[in-house]
Coordinates of C-alpha atoms in Angstrom, one line a residue:
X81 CA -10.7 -13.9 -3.7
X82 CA -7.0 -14.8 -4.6
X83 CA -4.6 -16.2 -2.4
X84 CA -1.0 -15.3 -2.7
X85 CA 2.5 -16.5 -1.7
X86 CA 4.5 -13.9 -1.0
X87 CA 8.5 -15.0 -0.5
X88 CA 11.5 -14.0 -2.5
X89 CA 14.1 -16.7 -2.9
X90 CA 17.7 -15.6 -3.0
X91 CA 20.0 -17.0 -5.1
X92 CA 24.4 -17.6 -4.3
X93 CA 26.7 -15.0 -5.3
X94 CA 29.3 -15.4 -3.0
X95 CA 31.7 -17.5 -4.4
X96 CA 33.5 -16.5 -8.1
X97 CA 32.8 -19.9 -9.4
X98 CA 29.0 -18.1 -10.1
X99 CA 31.1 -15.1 -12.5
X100 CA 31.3 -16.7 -16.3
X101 CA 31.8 -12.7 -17.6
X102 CA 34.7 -10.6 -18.2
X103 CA 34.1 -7.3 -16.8
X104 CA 35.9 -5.1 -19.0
X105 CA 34.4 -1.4 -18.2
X106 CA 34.7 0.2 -14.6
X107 CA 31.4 0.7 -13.8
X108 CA 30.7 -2.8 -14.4
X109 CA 33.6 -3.5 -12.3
X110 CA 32.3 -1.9 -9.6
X111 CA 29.1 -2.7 -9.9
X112 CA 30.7 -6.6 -9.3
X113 CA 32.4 -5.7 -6.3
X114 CA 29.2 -4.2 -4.6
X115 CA 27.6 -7.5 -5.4
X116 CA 30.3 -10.2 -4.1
X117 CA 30.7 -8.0 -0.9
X118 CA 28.0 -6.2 -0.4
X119 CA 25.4 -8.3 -1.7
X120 CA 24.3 -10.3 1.9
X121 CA 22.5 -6.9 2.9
X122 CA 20.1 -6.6 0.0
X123 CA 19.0 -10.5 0.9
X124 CA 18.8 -10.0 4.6
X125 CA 16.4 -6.9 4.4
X126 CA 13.8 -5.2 3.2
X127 CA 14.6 -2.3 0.8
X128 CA 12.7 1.1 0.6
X129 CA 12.8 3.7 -2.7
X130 CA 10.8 5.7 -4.6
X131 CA 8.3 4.9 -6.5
X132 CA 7.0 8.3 -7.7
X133 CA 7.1 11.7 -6.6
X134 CA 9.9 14.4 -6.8
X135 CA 9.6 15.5 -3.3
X136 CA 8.5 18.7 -4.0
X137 CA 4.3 19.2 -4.4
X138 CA 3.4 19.9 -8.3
X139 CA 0.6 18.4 -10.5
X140 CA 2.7 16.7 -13.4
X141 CA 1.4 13.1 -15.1
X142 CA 3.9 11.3 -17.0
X143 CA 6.7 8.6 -16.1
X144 CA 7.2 7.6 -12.5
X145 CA 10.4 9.8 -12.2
X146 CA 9.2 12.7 -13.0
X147 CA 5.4 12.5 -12.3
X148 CA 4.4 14.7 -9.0
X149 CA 1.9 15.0 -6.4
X150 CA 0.8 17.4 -3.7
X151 CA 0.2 15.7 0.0
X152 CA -1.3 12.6 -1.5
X153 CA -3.2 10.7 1.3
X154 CA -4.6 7.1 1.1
X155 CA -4.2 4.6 -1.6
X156 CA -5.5 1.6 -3.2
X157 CA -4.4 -1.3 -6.1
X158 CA -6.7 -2.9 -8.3
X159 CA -6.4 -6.9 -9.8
X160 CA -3.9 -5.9 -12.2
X161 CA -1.8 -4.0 -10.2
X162 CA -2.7 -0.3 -11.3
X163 CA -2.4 2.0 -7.8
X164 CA -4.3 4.9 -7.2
X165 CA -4.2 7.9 -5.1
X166 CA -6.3 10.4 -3.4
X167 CA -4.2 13.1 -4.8
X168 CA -5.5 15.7 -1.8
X169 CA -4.2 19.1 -2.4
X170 CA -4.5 18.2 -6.2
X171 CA -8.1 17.7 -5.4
X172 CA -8.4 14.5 -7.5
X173 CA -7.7 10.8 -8.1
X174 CA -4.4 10.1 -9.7
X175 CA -3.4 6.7 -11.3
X176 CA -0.1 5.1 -11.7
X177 CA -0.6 2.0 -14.3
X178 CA 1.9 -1.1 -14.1
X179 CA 3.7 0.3 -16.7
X180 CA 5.1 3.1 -15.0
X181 CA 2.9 5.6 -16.4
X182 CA 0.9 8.4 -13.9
X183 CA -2.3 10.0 -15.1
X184 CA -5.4 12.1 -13.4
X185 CA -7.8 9.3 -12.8
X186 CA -11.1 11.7 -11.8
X187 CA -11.4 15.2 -10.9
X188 CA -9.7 18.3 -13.1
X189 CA -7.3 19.5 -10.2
X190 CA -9.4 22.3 -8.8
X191 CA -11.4 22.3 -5.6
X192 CA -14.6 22.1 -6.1
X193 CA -17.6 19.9 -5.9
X194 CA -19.3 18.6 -9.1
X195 CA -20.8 15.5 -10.3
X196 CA -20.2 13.9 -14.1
X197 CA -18.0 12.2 -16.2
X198 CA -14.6 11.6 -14.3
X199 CA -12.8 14.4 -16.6
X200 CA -15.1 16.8 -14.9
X201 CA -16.0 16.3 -11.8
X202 CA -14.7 17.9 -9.1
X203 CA -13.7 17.3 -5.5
X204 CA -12.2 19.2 -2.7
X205 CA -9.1 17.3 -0.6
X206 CA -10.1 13.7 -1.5
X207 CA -8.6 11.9 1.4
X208 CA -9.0 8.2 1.5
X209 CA -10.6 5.6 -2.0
X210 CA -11.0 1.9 -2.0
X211 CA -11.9 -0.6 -5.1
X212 CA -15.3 -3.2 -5.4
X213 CA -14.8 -6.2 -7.2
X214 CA -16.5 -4.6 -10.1
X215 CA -14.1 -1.9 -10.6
X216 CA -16.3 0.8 -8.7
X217 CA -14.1 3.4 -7.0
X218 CA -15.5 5.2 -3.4
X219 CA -13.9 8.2 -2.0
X220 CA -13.8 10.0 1.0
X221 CA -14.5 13.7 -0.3
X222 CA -13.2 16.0 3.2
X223 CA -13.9 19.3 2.6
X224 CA -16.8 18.4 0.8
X225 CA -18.7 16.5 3.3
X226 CA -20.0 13.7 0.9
X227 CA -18.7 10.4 -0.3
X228 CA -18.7 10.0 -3.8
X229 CA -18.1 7.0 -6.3
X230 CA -16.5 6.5 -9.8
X231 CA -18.3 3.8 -11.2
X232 CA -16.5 1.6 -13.6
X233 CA -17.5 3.8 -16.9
X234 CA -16.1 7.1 -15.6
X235 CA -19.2 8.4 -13.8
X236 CA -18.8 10.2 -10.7
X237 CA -21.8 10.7 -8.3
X238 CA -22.7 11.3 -4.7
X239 CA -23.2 8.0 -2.8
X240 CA -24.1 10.3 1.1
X241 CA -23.8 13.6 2.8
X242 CA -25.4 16.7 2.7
X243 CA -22.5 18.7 1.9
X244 CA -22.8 20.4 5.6
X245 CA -20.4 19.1 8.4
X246 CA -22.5 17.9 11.2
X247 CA -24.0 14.1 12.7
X248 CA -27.0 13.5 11.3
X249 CA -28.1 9.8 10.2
X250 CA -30.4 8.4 8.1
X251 CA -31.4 8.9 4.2
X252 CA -27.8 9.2 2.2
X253 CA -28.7 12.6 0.9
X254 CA -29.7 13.9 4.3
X255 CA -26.9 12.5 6.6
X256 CA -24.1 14.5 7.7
X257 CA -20.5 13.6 8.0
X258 CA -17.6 15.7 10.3
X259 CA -14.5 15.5 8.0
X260 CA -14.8 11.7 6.4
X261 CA -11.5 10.5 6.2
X262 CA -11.1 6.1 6.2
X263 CA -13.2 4.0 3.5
X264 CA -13.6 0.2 3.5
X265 CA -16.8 -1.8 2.0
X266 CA -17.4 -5.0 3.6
X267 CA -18.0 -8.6 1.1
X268 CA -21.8 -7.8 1.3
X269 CA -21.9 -4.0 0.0
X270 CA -21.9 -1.7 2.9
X271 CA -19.3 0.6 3.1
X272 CA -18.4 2.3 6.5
X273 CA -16.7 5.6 7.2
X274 CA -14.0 6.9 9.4
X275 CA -16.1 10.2 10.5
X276 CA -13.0 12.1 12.1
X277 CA -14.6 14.9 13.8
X278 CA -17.8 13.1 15.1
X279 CA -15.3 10.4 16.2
X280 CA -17.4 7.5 15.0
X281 CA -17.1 5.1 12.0
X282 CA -20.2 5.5 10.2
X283 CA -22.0 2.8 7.9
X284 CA -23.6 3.5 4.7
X285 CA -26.2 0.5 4.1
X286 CA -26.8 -0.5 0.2
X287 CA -30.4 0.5 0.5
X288 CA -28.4 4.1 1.5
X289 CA -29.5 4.6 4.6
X290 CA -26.6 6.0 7.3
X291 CA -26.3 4.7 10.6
X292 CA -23.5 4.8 13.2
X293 CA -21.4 1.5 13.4
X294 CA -19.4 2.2 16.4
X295 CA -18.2 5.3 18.6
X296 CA -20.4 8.0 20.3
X297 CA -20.0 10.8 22.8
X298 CA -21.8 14.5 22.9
X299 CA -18.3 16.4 21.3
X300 CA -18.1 16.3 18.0
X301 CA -16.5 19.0 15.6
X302 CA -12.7 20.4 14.2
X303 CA -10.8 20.2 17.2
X304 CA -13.0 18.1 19.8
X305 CA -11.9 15.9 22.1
X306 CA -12.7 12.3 21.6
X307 CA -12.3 9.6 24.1
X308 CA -11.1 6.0 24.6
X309 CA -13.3 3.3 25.7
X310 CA -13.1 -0.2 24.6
X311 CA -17.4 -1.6 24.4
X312 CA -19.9 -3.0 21.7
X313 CA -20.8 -0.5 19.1
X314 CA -22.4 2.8 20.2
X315 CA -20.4 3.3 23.7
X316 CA -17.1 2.9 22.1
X317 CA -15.0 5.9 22.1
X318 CA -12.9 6.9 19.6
X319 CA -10.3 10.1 19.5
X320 CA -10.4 11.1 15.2
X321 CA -10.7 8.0 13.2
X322 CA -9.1 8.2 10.1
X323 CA -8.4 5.0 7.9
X324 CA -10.0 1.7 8.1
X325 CA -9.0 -1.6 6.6
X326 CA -11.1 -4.5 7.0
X327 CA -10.1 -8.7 6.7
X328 CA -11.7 -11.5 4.9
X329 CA -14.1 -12.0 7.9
X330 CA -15.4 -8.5 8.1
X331 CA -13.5 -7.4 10.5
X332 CA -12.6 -3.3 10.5
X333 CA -9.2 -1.9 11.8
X334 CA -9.3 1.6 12.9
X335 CA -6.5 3.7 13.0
X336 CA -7.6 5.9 15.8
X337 CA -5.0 8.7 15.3
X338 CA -5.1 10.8 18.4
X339 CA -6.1 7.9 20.7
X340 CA -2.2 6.1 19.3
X341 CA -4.0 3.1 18.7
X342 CA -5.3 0.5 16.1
X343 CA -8.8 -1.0 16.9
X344 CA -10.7 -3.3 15.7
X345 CA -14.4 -3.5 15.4
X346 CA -16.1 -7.3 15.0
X347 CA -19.0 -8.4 12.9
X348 CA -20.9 -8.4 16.3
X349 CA -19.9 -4.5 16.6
X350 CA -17.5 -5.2 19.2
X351 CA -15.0 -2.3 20.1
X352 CA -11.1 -4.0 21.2
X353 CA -7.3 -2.3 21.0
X354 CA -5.6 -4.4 18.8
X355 CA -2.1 -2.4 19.6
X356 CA -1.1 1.0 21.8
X357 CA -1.1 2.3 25.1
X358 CA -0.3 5.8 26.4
X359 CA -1.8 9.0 26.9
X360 CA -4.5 10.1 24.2
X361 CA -4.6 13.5 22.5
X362 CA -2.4 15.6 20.2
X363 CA 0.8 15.3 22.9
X364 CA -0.3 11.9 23.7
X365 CA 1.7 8.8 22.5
X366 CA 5.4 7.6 21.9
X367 CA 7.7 5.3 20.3
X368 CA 7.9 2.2 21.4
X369 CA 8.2 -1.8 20.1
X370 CA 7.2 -5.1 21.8
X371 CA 4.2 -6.6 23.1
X372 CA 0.6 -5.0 21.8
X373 CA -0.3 -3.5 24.9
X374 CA 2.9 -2.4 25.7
X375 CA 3.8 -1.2 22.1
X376 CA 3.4 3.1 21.4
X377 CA 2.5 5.0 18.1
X378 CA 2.4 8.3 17.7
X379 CA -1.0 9.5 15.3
X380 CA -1.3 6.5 13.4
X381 CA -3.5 7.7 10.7
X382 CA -3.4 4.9 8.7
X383 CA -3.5 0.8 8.5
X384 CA -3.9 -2.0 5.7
X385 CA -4.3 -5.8 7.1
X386 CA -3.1 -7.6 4.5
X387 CA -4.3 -11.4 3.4
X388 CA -2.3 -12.9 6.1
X389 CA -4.0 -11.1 9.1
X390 CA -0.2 -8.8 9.5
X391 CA -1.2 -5.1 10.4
X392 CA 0.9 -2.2 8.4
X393 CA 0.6 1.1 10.0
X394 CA 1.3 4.8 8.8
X395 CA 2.7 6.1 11.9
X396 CA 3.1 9.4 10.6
X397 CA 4.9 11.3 13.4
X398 CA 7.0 8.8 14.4
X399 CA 8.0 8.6 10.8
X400 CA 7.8 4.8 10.5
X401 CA 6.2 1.9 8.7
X402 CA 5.1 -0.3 11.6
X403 CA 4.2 -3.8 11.3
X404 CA 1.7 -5.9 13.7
X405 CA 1.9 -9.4 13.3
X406 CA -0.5 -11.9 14.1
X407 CA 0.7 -13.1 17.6
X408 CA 0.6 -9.8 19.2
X409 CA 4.0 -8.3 18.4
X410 CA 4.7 -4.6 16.9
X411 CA 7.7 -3.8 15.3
X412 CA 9.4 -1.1 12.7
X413 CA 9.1 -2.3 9.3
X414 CA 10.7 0.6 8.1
X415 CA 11.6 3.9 8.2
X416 CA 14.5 5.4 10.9
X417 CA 12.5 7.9 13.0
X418 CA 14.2 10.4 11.5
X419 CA 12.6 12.8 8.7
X420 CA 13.8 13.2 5.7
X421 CA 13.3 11.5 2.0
X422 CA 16.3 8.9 2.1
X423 CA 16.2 6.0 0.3
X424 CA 17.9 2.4 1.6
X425 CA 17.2 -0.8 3.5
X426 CA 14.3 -0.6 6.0
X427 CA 15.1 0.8 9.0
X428 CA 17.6 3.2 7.4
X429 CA 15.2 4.9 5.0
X430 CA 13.7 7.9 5.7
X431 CA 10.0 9.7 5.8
X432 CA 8.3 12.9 6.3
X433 CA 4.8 11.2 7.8
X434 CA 3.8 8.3 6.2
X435 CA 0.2 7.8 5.5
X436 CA -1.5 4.9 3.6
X437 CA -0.3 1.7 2.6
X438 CA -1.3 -1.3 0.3
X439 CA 0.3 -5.0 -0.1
X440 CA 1.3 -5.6 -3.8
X441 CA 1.0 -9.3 -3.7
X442 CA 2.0 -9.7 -6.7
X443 CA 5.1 -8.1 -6.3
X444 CA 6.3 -8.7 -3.4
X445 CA 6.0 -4.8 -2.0
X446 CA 4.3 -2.9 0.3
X447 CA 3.3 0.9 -1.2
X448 CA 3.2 3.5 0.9
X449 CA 2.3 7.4 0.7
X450 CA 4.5 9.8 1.7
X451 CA 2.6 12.2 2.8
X452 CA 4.6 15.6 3.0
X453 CA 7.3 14.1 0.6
X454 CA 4.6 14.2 -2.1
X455 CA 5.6 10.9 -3.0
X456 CA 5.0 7.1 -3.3
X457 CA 7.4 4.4 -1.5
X458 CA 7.6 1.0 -2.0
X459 CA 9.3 -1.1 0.4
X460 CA 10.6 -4.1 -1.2
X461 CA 10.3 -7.6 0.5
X462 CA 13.2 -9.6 0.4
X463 CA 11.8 -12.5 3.0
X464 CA 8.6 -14.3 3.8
X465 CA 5.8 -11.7 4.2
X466 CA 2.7 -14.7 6.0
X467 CA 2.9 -17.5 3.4
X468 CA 5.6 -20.3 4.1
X469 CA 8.4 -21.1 1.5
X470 CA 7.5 -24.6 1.1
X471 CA 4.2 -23.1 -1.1
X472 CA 6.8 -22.2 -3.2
X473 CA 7.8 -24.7 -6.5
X474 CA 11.4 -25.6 -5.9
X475 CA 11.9 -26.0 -9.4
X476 CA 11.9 -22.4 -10.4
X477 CA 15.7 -22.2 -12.2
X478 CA 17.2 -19.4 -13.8
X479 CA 20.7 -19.9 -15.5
X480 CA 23.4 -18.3 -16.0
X481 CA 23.2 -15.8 -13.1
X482 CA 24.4 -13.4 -13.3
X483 CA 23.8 -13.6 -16.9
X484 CA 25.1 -10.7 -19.5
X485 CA 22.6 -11.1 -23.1
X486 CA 20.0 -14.1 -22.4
X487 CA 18.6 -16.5 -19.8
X488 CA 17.2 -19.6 -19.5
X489 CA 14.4 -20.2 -17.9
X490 CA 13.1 -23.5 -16.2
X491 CA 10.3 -24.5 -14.2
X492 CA 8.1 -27.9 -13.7
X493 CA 5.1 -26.4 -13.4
X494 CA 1.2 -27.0 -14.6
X495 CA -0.5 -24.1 -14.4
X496 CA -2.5 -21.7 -16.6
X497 CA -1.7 -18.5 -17.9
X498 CA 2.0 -18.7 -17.1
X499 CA 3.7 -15.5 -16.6
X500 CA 7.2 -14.2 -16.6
X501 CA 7.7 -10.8 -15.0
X502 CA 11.2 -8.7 -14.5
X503 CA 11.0 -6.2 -11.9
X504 CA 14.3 -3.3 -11.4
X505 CA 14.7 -2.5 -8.1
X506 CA 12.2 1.0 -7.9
X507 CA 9.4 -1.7 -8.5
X508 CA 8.7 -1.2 -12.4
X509 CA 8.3 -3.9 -14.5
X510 CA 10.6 -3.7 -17.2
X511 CA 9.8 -6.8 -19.0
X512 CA 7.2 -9.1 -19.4
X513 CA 6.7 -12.7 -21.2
X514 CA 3.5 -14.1 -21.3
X515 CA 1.4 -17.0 -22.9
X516 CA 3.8 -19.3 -21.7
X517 CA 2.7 -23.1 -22.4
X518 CA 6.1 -24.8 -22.2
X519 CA 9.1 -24.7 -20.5
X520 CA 12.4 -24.4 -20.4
X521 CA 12.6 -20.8 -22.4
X522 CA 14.9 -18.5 -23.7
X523 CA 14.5 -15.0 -22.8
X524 CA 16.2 -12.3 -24.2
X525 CA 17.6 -9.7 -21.6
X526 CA 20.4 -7.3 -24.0
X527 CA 18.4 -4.5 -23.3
X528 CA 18.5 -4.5 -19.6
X529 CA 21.2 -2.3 -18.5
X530 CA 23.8 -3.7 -15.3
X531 CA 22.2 -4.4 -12.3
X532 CA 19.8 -6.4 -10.1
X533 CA 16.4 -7.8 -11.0
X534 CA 13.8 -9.7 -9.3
X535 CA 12.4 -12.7 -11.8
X536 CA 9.0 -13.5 -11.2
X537 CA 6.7 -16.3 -12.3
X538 CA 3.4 -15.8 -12.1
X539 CA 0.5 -18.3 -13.1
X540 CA -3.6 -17.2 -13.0
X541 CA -2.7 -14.3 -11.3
X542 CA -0.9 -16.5 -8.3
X543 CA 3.0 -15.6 -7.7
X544 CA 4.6 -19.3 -8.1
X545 CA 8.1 -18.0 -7.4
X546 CA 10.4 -15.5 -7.1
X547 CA 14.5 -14.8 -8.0
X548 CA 16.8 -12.3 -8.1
X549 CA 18.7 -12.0 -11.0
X550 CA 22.2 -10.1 -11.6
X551 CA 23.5 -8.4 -15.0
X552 CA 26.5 -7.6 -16.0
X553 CA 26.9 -6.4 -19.6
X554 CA 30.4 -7.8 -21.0

């Protein structure tokens, strides 16, 4: 398990003594002036744009900006920073590599259900994946009924389910799911279910034997109504569970949509309300910040706990990014309320219902799907995300800045596998220096246009620091 520091250092651009360029054309001229006035803003906040998707649903692979997607759903990152997507109305697994590039991952793009090498197989509305730590995919399969798993060599089988909606436990190729939606594995094997419909969350054993983890009641089925009850395992009540997301202690988060609630379900099988209050059902919930029990959502269907113990949540018809931290307290992370596909600092961006969400540690972002945008978000974070700055080496330097042809890089560090990462600001890497033994070095940047960059040094996989960088070409 890797630990991460996750804190972006700013660096002074206020004052014209920084400004060793001439800035002969106007757009760089401009460009300048945005910085020395405008500049405070994109310190002070978090920043939101797109990462792929045109807003429009289509089945295109290719480069980030012109790749497309239709209603994507819930998402996961592997070690080296590749993201996937359940790609639902596409009815596969799409994969967007770190360097920029999208591709179909498993599945052809027609509905269907077949089991085979990844090029063939075929699924119908993949809603939710998650990774193993040996590169094993598992997927949530809807309309199908089953969950499947892409093994690490491009194999797709059936892991459980009959293929007929229904509750039925026991032998995997027996029991019956309702509409499977979240997917988590836990650090032994086990992977549990989000069973929408039968409103429980579901385990699968590794011996493949189905049980129910938590959640009950006699109503089960498209359209039944769930409950809300707070107890150990099988008296829980849950209204449509859809994602989970579970902590280094084994601890699952539900997003229980039409309850407008996270949960959280213990090791010991206890059932507690981590956040929301309000009345349950498809007119049930609100908007509202503050204290946990006071706080509203409005059909969360999604959550990620990140290393920290800080809940993100898709709260997809209140059109926000909310964020639970660890002392009890809910607030926007981003997103205005409002829907639309806007780009800009946090709170001023726009969605059209957010869905999943995954922590990019190494980067310093937080991914999101946007769900009837057909896209992918990444909001940018430009402060401490749960690790304090003193984790950080103080001796990360990068001069001149804002710089025009080549920086210098410095850093008093001994660490292996030293990395040098430059990031624009939709989140790509667009240069990278590795192997790095020694320093101060000399990196050549003439082929980066005018703007700003985030500098990022990276050692065994840990982030050791973070700046921004400005260029102006002369």
């Amino acid at each position: 398990m890797f630990f991460y520091i996750c804190m972006c250092e700013t660096i002074n651009i206020y004052t014209m003594k920084h400004i060793k360029y001439l800035v002969p054309n106007m757009q760089a001229c401009l460009f300048l002036i945005f910085i020395l006035f405008f500049g405070i803003s994109l310190n002070s906040q978090n920043y939101v744009t797109t990462y792929a998707g045109t807003g429009s649903p289509g089945f295109v692979n290719g480069d980030t900006s012109m790749a497309s997607f239709n209603r994507p759903f819930g998402i996961c990152i592997d070690p080296d920073g590749n993201i996937y997507l359940a790609d639902a109305y596409n009815h596969c697994i799409r994969k967007i590599g770190i360097d920029g590039q999208v591709n179909t991952f498993a599945g052809t793009g027609t509905a269907g259900y077949l089991d085979g090498p990844a090029d063939e197989a075929k699924f119908n509305q993949p809603i939710n994946i998650c990774l193993d730590d040996d590169g094993n995919m598992y997927v949530s399969d809807f309309i199908n009924q089953r969950i499947r798993k892409i093994s690490s060599d491009m194999e797709v089988t059936t892991i459980a389910g009959s293929g007929q909606a229904g509750y039925l436990n026991g032998s995997a190729n027996e029991a019956k799911f309702n509409y499977p939606r979240g997917i988590c594995l836990d650090d032994t094997g086990n992977i549990y279910i989000g069973d929408s419909w039968n409103h429980r969350i579901r385990k699968i054993s590794t011996e493949g034997i189905v049980s129910t983890w938590a959640g009950g009641g006699t109503t089960i089925g498209v359209q039944s109504i769930g409950d809300y009850v707070d107890a150990s395992d099988t008296a829980a009540r849950f209204y449509t569970p859809c994602e989970l997301s579970i902590d280094l202690y084994n601890n699952i988060f539900v997003a229980d949509a039409y309850n407008h609630r996270i949960r959280k379900i213990d090791p010991t099988r206890m059932v507690t309300t981590v956040a929301g209050t309000g009345e349950s059902g498809p007119d049930g919930g609100g908007f509202q910040n503050g204290i946990a029990s006071e706080a509203m959502f409005k059909v969360p269907t999604a959550c990620h706990v990140s290393l920290t113990g800080s809940i993100y949540v898709g709260d997809g018809e209140n059109q926000r990014i909310r964020k639970i931290t660890n002392d009890g307290m809910v607030s926007t992370f981003a997103g205005s309320g409002i829907e639309g596909f806007d780009n800009g600092p946090d709170t001023m961006a726009t969605f059209n219902f957010p869905r999943g969400c995954v922590m990019d540690y190494d980067a310093y972002r937080l991914y999101v799907i946007d769900y009837y945008n057909h896209a992918v978000r990444i909001v940018h974070l430009s402060a401490i995300t749960g690790f304090k700055k003193d984790n950080l080496i103080s001796t990360f330097e990068i001069f001149p800045n804002p710089a025009g042809k080549e920086i210098k890089i410095n850093a008093e560090v001994n660490h292996p596998d030293l990395v040098i990462r430059i990031f624009n600001l939709n989140g790509e890497i667009v240069k990278v220096e590795d192997s790095i033994s020694v320093f101060p070095i000399k990196l050549d940047i003439s082929d980066l246009d005018t703007g700003i960059y985030y500098v990022g040094l990276i050692g065994d996989r840990i982030p050791l620091g973070m700046k921004k960088l400005i260029i102006i070409k002369e």
